[in-house]
Short mmCIF file of C-alpha atoms in Angstrom, two decimals:
data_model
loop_
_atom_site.label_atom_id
_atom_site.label_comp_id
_atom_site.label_asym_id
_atom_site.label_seq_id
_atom_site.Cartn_x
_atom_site.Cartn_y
_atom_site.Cartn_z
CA UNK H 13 307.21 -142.84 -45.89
CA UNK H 14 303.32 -142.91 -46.37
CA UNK H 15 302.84 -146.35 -44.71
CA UNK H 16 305.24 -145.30 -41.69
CA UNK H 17 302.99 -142.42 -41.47
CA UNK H 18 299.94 -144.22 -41.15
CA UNK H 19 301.17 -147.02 -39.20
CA UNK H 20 302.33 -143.83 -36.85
CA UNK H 21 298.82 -142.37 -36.67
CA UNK H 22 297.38 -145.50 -36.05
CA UNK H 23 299.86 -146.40 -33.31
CA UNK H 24 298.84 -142.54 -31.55
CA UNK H 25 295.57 -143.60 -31.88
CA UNK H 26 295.63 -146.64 -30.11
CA UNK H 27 297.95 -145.15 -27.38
CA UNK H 28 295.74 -142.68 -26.65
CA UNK H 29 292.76 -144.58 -26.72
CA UNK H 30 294.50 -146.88 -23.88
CA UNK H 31 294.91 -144.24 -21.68
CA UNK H 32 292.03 -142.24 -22.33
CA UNK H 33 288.13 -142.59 -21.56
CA UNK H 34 287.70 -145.94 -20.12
CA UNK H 35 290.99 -145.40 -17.59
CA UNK H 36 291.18 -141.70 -16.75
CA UNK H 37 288.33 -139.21 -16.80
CA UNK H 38 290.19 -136.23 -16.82
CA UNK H 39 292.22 -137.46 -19.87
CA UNK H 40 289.05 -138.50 -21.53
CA UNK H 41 287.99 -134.51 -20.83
CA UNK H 42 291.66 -133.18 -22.59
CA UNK H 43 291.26 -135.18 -25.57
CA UNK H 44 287.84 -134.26 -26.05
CA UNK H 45 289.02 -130.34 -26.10
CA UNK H 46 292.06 -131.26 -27.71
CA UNK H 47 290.36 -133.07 -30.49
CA UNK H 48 286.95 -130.02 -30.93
CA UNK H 49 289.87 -127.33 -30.94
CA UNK H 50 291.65 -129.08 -33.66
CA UNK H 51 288.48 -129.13 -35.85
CA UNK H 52 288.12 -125.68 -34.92
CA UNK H 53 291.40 -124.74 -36.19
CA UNK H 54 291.13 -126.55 -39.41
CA UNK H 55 288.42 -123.57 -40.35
CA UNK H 56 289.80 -121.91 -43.16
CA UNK H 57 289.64 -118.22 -41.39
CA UNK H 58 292.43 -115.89 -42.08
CA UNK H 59 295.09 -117.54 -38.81
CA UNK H 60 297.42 -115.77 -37.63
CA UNK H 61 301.28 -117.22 -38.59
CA UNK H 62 301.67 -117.38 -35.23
CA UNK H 63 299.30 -119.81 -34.85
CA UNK H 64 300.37 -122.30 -37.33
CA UNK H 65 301.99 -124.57 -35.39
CA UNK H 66 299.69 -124.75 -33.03
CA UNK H 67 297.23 -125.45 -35.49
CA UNK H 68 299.68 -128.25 -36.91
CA UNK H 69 299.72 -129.75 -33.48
CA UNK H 70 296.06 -129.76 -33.26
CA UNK H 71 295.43 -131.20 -36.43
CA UNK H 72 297.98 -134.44 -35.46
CA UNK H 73 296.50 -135.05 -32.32
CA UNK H 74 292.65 -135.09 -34.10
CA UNK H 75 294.70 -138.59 -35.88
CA UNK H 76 293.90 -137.40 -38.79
CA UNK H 77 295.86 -139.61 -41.70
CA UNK H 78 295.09 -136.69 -44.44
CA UNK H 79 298.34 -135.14 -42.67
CA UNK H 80 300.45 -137.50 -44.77
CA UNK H 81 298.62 -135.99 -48.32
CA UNK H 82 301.59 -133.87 -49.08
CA UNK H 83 304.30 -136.88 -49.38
CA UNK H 84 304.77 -137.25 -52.61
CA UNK H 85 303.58 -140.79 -52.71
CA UNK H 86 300.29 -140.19 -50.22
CA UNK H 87 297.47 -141.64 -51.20
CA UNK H 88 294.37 -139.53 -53.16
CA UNK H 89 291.20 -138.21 -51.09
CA UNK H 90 289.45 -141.00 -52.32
CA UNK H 91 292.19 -143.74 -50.93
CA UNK H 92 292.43 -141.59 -47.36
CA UNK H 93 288.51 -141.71 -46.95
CA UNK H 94 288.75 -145.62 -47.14
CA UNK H 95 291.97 -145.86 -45.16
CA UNK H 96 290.34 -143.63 -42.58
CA UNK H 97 286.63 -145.57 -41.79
CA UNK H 98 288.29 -149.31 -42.30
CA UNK H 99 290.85 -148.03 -39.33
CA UNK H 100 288.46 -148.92 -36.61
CA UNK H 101 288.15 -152.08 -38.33
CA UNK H 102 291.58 -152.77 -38.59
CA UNK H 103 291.85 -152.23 -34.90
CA UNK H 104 288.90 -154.30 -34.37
CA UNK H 105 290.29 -157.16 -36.11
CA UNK H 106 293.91 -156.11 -34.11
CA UNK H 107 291.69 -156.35 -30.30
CA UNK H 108 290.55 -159.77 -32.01
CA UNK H 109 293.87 -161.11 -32.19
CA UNK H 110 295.39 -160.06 -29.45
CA UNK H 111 292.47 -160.79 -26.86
CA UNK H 112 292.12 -164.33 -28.70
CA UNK H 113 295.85 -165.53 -28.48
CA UNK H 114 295.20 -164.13 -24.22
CA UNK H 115 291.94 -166.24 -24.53
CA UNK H 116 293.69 -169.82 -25.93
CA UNK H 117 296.48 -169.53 -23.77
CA UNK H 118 294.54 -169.04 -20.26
CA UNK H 119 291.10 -170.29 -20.54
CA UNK H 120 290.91 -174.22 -19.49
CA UNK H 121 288.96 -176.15 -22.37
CA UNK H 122 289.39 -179.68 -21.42
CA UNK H 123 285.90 -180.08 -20.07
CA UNK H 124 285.00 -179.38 -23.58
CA UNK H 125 284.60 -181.99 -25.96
CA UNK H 126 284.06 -180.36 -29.61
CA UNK H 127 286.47 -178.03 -31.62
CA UNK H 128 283.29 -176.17 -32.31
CA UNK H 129 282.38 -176.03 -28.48
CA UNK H 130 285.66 -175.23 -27.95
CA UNK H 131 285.61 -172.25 -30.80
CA UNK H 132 282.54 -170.82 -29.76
CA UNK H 133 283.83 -170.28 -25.91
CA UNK H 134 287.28 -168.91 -27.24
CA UNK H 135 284.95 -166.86 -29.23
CA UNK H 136 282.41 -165.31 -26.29
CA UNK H 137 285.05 -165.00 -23.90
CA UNK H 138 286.99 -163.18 -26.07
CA UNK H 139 284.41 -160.36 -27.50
CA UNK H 140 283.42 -160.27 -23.37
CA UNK H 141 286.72 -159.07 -22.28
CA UNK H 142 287.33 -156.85 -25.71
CA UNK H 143 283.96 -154.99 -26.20
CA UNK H 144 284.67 -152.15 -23.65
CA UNK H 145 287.83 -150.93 -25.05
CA UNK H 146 286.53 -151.41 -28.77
CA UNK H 147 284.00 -148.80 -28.03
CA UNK H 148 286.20 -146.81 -26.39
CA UNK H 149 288.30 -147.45 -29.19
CA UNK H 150 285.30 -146.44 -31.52
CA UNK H 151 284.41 -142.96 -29.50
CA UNK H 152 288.20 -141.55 -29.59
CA UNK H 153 288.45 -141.68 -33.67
CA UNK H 154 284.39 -140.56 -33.32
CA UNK H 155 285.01 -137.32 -34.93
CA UNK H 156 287.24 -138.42 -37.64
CA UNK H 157 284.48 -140.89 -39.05
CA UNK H 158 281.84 -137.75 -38.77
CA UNK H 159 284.67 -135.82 -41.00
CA UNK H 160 284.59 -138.57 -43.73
CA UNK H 161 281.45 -139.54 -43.40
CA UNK H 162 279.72 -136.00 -43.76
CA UNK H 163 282.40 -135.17 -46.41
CA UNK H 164 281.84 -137.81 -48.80
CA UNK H 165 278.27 -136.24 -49.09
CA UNK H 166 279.31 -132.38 -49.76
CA UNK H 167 280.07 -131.50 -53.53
CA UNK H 168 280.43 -128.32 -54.53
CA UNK H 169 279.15 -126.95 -57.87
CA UNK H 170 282.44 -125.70 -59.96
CA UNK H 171 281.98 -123.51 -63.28
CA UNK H 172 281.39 -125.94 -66.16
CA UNK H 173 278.09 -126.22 -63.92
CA UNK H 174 279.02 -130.25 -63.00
CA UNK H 175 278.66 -130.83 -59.45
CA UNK H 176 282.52 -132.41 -58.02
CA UNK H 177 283.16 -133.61 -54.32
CA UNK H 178 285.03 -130.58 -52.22
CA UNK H 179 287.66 -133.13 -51.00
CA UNK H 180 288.52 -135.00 -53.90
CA UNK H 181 287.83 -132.21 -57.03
CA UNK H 182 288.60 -134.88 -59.23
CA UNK H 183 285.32 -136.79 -58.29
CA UNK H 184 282.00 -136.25 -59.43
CA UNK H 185 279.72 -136.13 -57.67
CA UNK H 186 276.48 -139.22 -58.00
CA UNK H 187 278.34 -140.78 -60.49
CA UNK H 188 280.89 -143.99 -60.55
CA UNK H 189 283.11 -143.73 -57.82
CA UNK H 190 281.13 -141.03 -55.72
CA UNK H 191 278.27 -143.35 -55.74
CA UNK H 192 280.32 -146.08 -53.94
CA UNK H 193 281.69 -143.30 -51.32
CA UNK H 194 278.46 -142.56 -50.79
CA UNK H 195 276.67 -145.60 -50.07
CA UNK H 196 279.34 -146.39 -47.28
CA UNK H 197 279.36 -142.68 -46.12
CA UNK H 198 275.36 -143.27 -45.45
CA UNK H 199 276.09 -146.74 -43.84
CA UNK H 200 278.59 -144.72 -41.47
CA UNK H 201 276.30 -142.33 -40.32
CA UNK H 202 273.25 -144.60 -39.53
CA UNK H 203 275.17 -146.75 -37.88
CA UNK H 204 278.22 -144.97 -36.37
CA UNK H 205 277.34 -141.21 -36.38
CA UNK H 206 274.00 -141.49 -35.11
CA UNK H 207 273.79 -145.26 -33.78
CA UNK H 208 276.83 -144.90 -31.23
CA UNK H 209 275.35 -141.97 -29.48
CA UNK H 210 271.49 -143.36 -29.65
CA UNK H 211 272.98 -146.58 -28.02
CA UNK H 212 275.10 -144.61 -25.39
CA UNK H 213 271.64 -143.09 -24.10
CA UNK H 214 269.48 -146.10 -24.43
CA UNK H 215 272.18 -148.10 -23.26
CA UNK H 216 273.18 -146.10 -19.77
CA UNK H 217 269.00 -145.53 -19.29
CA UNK H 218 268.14 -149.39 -19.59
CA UNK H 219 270.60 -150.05 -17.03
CA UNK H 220 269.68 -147.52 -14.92
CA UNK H 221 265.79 -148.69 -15.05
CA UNK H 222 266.68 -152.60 -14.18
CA UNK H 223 269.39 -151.03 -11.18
CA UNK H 224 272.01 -152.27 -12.65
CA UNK H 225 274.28 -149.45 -12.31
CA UNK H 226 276.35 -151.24 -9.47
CA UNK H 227 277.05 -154.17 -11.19
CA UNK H 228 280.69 -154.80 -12.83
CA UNK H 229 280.34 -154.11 -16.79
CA UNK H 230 283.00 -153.58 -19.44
CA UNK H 231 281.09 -150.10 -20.48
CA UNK H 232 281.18 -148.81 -17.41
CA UNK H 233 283.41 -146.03 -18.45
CA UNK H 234 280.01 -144.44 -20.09
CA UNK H 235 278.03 -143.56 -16.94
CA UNK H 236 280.40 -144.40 -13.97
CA UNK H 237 281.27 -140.87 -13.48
CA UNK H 238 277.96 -138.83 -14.32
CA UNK H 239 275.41 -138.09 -11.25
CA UNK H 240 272.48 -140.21 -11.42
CA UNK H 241 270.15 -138.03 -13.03
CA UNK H 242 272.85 -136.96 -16.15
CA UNK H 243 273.79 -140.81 -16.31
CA UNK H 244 273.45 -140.30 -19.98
CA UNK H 245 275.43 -137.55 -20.83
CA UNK H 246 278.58 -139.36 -22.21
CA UNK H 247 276.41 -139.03 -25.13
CA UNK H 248 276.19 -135.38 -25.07
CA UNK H 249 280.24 -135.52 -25.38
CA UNK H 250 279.95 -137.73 -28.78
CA UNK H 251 277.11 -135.32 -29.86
CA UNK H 252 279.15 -132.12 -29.28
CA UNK H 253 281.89 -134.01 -32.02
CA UNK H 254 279.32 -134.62 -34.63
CA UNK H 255 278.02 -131.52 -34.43
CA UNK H 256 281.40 -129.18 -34.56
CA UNK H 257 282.33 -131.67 -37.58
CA UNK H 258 279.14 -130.87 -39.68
CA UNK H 259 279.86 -127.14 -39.17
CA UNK H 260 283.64 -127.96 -40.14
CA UNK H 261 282.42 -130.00 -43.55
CA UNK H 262 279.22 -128.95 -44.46
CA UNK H 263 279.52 -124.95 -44.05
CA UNK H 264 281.14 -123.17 -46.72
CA UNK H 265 281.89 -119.60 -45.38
CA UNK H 266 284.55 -119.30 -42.73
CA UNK H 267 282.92 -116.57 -40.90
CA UNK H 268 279.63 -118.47 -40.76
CA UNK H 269 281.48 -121.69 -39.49
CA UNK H 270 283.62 -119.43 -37.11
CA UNK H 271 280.22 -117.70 -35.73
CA UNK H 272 277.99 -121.08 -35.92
CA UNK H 273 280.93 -122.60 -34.23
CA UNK H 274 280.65 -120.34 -31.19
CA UNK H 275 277.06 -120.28 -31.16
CA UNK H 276 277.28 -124.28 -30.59
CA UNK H 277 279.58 -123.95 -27.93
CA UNK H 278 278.05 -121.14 -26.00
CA UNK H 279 274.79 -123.34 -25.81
CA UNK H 280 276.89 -126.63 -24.47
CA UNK H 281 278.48 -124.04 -21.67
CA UNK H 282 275.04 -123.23 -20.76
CA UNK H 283 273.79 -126.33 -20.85
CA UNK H 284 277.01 -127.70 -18.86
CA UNK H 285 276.40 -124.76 -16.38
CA UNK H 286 273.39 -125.96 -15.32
CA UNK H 287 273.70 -129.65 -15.51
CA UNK H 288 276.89 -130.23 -14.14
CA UNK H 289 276.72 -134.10 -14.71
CA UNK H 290 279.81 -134.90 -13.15
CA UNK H 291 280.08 -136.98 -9.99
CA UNK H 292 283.25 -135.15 -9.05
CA UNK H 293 283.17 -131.27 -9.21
CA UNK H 294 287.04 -130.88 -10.39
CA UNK H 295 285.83 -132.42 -13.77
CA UNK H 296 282.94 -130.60 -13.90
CA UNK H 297 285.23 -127.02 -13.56
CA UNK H 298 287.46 -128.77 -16.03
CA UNK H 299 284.76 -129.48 -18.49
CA UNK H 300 283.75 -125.90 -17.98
CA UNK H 301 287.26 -124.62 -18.79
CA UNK H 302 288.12 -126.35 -21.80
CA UNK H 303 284.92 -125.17 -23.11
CA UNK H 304 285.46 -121.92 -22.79
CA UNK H 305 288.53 -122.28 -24.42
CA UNK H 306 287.30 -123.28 -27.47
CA UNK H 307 284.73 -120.29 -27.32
CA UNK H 308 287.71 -118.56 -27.10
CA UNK H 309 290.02 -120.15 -30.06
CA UNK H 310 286.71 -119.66 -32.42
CA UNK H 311 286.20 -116.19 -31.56
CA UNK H 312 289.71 -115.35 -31.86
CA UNK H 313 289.90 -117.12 -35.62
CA UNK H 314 286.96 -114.42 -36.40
CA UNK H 315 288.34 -111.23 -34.98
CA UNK H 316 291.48 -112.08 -37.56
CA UNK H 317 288.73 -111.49 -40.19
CA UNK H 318 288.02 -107.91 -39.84
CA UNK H 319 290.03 -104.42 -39.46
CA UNK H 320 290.48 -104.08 -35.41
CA UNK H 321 291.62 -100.37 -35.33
CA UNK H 322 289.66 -97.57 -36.92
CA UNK H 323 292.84 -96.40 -39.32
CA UNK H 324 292.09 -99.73 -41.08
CA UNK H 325 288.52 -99.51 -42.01
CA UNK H 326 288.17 -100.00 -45.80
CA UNK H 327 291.45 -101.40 -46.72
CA UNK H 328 292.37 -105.30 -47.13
CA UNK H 329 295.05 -106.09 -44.55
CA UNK H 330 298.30 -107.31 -44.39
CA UNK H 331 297.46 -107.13 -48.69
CA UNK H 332 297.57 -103.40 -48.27
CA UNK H 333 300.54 -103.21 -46.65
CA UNK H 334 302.71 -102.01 -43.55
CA UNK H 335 301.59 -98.19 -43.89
CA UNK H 336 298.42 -98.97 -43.64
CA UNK H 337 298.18 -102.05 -41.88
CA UNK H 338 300.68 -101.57 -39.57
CA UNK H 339 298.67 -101.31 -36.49
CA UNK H 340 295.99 -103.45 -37.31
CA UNK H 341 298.99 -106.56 -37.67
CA UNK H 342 300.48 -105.37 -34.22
CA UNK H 343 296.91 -106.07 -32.53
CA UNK H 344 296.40 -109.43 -34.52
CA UNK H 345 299.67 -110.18 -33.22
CA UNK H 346 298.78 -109.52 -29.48
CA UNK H 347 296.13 -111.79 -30.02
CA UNK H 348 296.95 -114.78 -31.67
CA UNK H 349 299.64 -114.44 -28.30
CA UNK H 350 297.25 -114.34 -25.73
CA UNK H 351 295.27 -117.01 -27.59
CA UNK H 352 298.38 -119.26 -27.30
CA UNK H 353 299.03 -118.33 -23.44
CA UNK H 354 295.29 -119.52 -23.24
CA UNK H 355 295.24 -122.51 -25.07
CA UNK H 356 298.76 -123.55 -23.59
CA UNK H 357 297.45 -122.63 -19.77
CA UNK H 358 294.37 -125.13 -20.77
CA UNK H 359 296.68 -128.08 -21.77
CA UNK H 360 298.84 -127.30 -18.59
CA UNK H 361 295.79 -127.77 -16.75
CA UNK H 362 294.45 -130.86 -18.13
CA UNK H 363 297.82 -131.69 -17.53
CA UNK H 364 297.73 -131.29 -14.15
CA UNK H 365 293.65 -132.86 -13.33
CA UNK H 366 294.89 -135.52 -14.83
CA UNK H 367 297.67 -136.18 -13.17
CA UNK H 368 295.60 -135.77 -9.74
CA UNK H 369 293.44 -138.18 -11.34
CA UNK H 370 295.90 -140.30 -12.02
CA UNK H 371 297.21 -140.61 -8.55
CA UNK H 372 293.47 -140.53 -7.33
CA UNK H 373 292.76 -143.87 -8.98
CA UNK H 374 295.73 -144.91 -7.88
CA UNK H 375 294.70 -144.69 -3.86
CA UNK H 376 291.41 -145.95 -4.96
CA UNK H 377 292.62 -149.57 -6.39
CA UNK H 378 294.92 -149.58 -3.29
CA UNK H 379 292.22 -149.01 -1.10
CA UNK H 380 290.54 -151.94 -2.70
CA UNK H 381 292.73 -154.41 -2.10
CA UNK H 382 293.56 -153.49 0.99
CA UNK H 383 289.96 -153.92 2.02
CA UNK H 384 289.24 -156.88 0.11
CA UNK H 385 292.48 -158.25 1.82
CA UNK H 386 291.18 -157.32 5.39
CA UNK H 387 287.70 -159.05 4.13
CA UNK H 388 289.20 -162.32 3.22
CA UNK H 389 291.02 -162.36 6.59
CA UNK H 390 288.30 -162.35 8.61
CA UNK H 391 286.08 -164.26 6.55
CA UNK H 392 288.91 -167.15 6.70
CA UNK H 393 289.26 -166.39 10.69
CA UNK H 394 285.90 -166.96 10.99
CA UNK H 395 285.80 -170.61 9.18
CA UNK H 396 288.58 -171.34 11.32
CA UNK H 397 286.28 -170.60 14.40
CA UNK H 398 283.55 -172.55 13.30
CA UNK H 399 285.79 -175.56 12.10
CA UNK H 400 286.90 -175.04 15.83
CA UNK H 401 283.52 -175.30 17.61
CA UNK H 402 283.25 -171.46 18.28
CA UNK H 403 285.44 -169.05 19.27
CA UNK H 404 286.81 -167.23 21.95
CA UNK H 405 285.76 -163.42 23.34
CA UNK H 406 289.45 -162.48 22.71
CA UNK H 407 289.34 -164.05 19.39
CA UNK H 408 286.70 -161.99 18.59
CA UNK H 409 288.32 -158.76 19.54
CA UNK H 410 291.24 -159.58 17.76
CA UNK H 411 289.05 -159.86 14.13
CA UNK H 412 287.50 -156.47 15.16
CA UNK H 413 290.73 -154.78 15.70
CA UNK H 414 292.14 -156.15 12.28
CA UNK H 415 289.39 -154.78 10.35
CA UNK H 416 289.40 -151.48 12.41
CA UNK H 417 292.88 -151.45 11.57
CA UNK H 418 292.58 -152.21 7.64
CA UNK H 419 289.63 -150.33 6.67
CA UNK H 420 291.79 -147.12 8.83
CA UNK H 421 294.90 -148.03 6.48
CA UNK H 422 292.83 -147.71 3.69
CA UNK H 423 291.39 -144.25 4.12
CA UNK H 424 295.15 -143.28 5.08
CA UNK H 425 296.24 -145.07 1.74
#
């Protein structure tokens, strides 16, 4: 049952990772807010039952294997912390295999001598056609390496004064075991936490100073869609994880992580506001939505906190019961509903951009080939003229006509 589980997280992962940043924009968007909303909700502030399979729903789609914990065979905190950072390594070894076998099969190595030569173009071909979907691999399970990562550093001090770590009590903490978490929880966040965003914005910059923007890359899927000024601002996306996630891990009280929370995301709606990186302006409203929806699911987690009607003031409630709290529970109620008609209506729209996006790239790789087709044509018309000595007026006219004709199918397309 655990190992299904897993293997079933790790197969969600990977699907949506194939469909999601380096293929559809607007999908990329969704999972983004799918994935900060889920952290959100895993704030322990006082949730409304009606919200708790939401919240359940959330938590899946963040692929987060600590969902299989209460299996009676799961593994411990320690085991999922492993399980969880060595999964973009098992998927790494996974794209090796599978590009590889592609690699043997197609590539033509007779001209090559050696087994080493041989190896070594198996090899560079292979991590060449790989490399942009291992990133994007990398970037969708982002947030789950800041959980662990950040995590494996937080102990909390319990009362026989020993310090233990919060998600595995049974550790202590900067001794043995811990010690070992640690060091790889440190390598994690030089190198993945902090490196992948650093090397996003160096990265898309570089290529932007040597004009390389236009040329065909495999991480195109980082700057492609950003105007040319904001070409960099994939990076702001992988920054806006990290950050929610330290609130999540490292913040003890749930009213200062609701309110720090919402402080974070009013200043990326501002920022967003102005910037508006996006090359097309339906993922820029988009963007703009899903962030305020988020604003929205954190402040609604901290109005379940207090009393919301004055009849309630002083007392503890639902603990103090329906005489008391009667009211108060009826206007909880009304808004963990609307919070659900908002968060639903959000999905429904992601839903529906990408869908439009969908079709959008669709036309667009249509377009393409009609064009290149129309291209080749003429090109090939035009060899046969010159094979022929020159060509004839009418000729001519005929090879302007065709590509009239095909680039006009293409826009129709």
């Amino acid at each position: 049952g655990t190992t299904f589980a897993i293997l079933a997280t790790m197969m969600v992962w990977l699907a949506m990772n194939t469909f999601a940043s380096s293929n559809y924009d607007a999908l990329d968007i969704a999972l983004l807010f799918l994935q900060i909303t889920g952290m959100v909700a895993a704030f322990p502030l006082r949730w409304h039952s009606n919200l708790s399979i939401l919240n359940t729903a959330l938590g899946l789609v963040n692929f987060e294997v600590d969902f299989v914990s209460p299996c009676p065979d799961a593994f411990t905190a320690e085991a999922l912390f492993y399980v969880q950072l060595t999964l973009p390594i098992l998927f790494g070894l996974g794209y090796t295999i599978y590009f590889g076998t592609i690699q043997v099969l197609r590539m033509d190595l007779t001209h090559l001598e050696t087994t080493s030569a041989k190896a070594k173009a198996i090899a560079h071909q292979t991590w060449s056609v790989m490399r942009g979907d291992l990133l994007s691999m990398v970037i969708v399970g982002y947030h789950q390496v800041c959980l662990k990562s950040f995590g494996a550093l937080k102990c909390k001090t319990f009362p026989d004064g020993l310090q233990y770590l919060k998600m595995a009590p049974e550790i202590e903490c900067w001794q043995g075991r811990h010690l070992a978490m640690a060091v790889v929880a440190v390598f994690y966040i030089i190198f993945v936490v902090l490196g992948v965003p650093i090397w996003c914005v160096v990265y898309t910059i570089r290529r932007r100073m040597n004009n390389e923007l236009t040329k065909q890359t495999d991480f195109g899927f980082l700057y492609e869609r950003y105007e040319i000024d904001w070409i960099w601002w994939h990076a702001v996306l992988i920054v806006r994880r990290m950050v929610i996630a330290f609130i999540l891990v490292m913040i003890d009280t749930p009213m200062i992580q609701g309110a720090a929370a919402a402080v974070v995301l009013a200043a990326f709606i501002v920022v967003h506001s102005h910037a508006q990186p996006f090359i097309d302006d339906s993922l820029d409203v988009l963007e703009i939505v899903t962030l305020l929806g988020i604003e929205a699911y954190a402040l609604a987690g901290l109005m379940f906190f207090p009393s919301l009607s004055d009849t309630t003031q002083g007392f503890v409630c639902p603990g103090d019961g329906e005489e008391v709290c009667g009211g108060d529970n009826e206007n909880k109620e009304v808004v963990s509903i609307l919070i659900i008609i908002v968060i639903v209506s959000l999905i429904l729209i992601c839903v529906y951009v990408t869908i439009v996006n969908v079709r959008d790239k669709a036309r667009e790789k249509k377009s393409l080939r009609i064009i290149r087709s129309v291209v080749t044509r003429i090109v090939s018309a035009g060899n046969d003229q010159q094979g022929d000595g020159g060509g004839k007026p009418a000729s001519q006219g005929r090879l302007k006509r065709q590509e009239s004709m095909g680039s006009q199918h293409a826009l129709n397309s």
